[in-house]
Rosetta silent file (secondary structure, phi, psi, omega in degrees, C-alpha in Angstrom):
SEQUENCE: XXXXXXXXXXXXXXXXXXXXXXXXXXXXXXXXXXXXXXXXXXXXXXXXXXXXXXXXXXXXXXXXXXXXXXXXXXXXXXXXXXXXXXXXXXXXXXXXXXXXXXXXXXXXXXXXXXXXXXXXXXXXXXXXXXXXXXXXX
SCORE:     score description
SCORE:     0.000 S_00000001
   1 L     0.000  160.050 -165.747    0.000    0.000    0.000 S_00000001
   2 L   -84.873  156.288  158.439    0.884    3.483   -0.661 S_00000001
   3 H   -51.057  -33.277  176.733    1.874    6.306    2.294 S_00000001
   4 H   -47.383  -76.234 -165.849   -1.867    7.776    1.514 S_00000001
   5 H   -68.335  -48.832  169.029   -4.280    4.658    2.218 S_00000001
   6 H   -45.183  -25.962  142.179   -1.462    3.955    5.180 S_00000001
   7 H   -57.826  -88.352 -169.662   -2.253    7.038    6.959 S_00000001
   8 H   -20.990  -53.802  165.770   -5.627    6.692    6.440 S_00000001
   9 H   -39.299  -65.711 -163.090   -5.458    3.166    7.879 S_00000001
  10 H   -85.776  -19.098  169.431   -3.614    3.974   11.224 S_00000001
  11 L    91.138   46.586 -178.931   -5.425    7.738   11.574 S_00000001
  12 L  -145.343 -158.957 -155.544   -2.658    9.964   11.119 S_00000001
  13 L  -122.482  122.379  167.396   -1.163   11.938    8.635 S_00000001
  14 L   -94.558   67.615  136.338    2.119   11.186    6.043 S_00000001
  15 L   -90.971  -50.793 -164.679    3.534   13.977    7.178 S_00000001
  16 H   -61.466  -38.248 -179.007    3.811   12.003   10.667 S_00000001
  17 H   -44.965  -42.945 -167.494    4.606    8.399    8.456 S_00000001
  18 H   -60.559  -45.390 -167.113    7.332   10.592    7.157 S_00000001
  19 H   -63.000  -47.624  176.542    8.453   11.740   10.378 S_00000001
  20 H   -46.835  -39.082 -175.709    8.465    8.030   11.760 S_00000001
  21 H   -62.838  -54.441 -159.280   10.420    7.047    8.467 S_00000001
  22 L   -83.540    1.402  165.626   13.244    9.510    9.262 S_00000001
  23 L   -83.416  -20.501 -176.019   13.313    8.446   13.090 S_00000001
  24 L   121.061  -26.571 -164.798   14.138    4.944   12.255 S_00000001
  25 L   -63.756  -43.526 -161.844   10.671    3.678   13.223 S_00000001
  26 L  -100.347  144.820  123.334    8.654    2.932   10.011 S_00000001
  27 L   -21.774  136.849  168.343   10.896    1.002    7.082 S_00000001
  28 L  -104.732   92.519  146.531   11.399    3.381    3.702 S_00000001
  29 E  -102.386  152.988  166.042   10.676    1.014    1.183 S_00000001
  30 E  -151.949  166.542 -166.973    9.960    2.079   -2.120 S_00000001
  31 L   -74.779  159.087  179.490    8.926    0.640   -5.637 S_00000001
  32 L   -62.154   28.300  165.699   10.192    1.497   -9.075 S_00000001
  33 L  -106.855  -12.324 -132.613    8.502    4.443   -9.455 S_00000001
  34 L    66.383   -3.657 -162.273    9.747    5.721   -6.471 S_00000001
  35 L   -80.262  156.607  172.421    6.753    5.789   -4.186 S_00000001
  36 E   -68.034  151.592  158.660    6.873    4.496   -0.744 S_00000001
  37 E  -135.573  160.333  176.214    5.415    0.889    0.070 S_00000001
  38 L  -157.423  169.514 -147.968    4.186   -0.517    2.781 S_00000001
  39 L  -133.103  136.025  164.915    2.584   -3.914    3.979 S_00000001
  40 H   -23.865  -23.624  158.997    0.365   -4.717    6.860 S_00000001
  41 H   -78.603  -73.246  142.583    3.329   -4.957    9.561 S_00000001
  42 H    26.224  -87.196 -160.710    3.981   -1.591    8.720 S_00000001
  43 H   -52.953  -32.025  169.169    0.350   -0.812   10.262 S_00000001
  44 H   -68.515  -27.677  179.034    1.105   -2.877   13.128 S_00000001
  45 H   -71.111  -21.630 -160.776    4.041   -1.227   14.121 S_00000001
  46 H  -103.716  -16.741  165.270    2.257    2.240   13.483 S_00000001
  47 H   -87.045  -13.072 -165.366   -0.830    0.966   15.969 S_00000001
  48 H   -88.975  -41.366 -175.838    1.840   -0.221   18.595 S_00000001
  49 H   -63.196  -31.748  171.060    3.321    3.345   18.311 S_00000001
  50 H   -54.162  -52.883  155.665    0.317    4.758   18.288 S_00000001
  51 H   -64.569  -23.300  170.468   -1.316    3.331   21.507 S_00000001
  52 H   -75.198   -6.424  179.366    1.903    3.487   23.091 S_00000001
  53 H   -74.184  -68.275 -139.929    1.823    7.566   22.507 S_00000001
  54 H   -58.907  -64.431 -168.548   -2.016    7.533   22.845 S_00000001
  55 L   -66.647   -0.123  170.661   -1.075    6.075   26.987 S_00000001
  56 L   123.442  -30.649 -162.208    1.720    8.817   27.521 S_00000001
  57 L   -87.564  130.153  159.162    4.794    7.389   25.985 S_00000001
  58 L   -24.737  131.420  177.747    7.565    9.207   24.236 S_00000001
  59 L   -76.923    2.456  166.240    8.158    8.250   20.875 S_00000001
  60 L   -68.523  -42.296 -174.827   11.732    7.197   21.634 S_00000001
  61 L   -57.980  -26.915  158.322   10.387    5.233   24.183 S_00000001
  62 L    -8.622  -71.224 -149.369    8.479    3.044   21.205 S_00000001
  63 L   -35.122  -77.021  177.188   11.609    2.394   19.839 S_00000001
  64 H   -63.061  -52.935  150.176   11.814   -1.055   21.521 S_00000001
  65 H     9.576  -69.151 -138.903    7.938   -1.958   21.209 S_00000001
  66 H   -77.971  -63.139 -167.943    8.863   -1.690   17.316 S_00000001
  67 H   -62.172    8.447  124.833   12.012   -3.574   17.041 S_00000001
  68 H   -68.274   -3.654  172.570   10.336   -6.213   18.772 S_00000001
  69 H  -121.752   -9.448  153.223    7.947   -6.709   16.755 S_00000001
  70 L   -85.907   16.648 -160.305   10.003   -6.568   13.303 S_00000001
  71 L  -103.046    4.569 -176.160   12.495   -9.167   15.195 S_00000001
  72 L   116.446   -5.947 -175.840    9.326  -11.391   14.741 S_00000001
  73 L  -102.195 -173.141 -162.310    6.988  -11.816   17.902 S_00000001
  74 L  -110.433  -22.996  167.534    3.472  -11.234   17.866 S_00000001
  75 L  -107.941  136.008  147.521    3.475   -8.429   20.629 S_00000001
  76 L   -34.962   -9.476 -178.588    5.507   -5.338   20.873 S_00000001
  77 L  -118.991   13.586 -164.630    5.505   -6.148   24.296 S_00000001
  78 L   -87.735  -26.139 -163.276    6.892   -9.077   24.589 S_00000001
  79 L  -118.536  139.428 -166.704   10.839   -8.753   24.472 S_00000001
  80 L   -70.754    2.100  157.639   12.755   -7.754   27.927 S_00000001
  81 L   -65.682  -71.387  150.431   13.559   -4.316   26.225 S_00000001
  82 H   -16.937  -53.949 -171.401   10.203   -3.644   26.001 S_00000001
  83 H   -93.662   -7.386  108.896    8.989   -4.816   29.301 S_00000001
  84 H     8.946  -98.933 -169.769   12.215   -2.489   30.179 S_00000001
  85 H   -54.697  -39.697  165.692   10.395    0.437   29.235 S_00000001
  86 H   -65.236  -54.152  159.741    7.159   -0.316   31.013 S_00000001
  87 H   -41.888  -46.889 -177.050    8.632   -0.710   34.399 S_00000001
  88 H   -69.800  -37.241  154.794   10.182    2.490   33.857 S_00000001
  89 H   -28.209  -75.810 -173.203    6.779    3.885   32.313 S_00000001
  90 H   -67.641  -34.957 -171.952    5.295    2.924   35.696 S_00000001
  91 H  -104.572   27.825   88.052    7.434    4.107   38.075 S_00000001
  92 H    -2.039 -101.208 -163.235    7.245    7.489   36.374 S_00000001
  93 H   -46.091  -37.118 -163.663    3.558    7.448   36.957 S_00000001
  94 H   -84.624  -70.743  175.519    3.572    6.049   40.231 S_00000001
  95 H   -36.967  -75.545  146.719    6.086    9.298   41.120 S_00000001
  96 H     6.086  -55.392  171.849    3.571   11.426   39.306 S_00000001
  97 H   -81.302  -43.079  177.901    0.402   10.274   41.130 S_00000001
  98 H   -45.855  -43.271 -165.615    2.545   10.597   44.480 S_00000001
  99 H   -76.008  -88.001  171.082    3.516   14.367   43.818 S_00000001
 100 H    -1.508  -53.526  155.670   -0.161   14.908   42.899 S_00000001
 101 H   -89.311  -18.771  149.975   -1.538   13.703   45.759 S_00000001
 102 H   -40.475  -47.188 -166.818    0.812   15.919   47.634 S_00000001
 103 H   -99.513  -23.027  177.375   -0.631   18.705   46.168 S_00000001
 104 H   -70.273  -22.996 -163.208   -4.095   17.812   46.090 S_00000001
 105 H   -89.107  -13.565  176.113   -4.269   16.886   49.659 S_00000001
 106 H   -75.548  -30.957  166.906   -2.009   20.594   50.530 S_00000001
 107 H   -69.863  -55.328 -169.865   -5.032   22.359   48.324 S_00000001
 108 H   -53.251  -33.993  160.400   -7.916   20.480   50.059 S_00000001
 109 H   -84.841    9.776  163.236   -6.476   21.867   53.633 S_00000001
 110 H   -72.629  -62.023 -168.831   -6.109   25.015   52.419 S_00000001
 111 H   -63.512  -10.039 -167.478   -9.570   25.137   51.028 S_00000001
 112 H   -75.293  -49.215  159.473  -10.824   23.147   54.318 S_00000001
 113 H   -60.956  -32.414  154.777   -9.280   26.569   55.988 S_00000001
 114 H   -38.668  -44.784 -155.141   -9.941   28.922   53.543 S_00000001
 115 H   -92.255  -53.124  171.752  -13.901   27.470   54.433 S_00000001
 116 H   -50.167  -50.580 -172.106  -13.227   27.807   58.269 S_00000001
 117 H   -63.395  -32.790  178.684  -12.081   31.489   58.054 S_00000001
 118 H   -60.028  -74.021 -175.704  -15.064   31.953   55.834 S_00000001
 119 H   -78.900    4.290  159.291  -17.386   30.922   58.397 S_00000001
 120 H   -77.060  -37.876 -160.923  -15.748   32.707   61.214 S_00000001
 121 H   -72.693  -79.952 -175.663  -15.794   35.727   59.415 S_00000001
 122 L  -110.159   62.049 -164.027  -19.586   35.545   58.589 S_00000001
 123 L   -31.767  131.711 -172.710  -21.427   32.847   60.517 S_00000001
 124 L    76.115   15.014  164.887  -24.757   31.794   57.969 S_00000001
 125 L    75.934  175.671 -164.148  -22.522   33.237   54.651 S_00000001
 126 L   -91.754  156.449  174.600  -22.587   36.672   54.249 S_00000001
 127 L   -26.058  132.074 -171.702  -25.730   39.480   54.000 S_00000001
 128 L   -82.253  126.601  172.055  -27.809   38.888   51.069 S_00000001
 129 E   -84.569  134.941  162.014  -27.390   42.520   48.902 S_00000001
 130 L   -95.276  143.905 -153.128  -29.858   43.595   46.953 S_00000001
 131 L   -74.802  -53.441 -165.896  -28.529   43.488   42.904 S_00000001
 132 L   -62.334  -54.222 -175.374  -30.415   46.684   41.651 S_00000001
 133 L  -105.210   22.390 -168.997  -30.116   48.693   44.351 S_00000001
 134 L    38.423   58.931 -171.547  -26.881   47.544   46.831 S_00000001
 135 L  -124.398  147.619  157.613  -29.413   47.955   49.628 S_00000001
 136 E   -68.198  129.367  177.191  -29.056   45.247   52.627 S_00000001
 137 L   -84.059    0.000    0.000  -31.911   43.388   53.123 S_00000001
């Protein structure tokens, strides 16, 4: 198949196929017209990069994903390069959700004080105003 219908296949663009080409990722083959070709591994390697992007991952980080799956095995995920990258994947994330809940739980007592101070200030929320005229009711 052509770069055209291969985008089209995988939902991207061959501008990005190109980009993939000149990273090392995709194969350049091309036929005796010049045109690129490309063959149904070709889409699987361009869905395993894709869902591995789609979940967060660099596209360097691919890199093994693909060459395990042109060395011949039926998952990108399969080969200890690969499972390599997911450990590291994860404890990324797992640092990531840790910091995160640091800060969510430093906002929630803020706002839990923020709420106290509130209600110290003006026990029952504050005087209802009237909107036309700024008159207290």
């Amino acid at each position: 198949m052509r770069i055209g219908e291969l985008a089209a296949r995988a939902g991207t663009t061959t501008r990005t196929l190109r980009y993939y080409e000149s990273r090392g990722l995709l194969p350049a083959r091309r036929t005796g017209n010049g045109y690129r070709s490309y063959d149904e591994s070709d889409l699987r390697l361009l869905r395993q990069i894709r869902t591995l992007q789609d979940f967060g991952f660099d596209l360097e980080e691919t890199r093994p994903f693909v060459e395990c799956l042109r060395a011949g095995h039926p998952e990108g995920d399969s080969c200890p390069a690969s499972l390599a990258v997911y450990r590291r994947k994860l404890g990324e994330l797992d640092s990531l959700i840790g910091e995160l809940t640091t800060v969510r739980d430093t906002v929630a007592r803020q706002l839990a004080g923020a709420e106290l101070a509130a209600e110290a200030e003006a026990p029952g929320g504050p005087e209802p105003q009237c909107e036309l005229g700024g008159d207290t009711w």
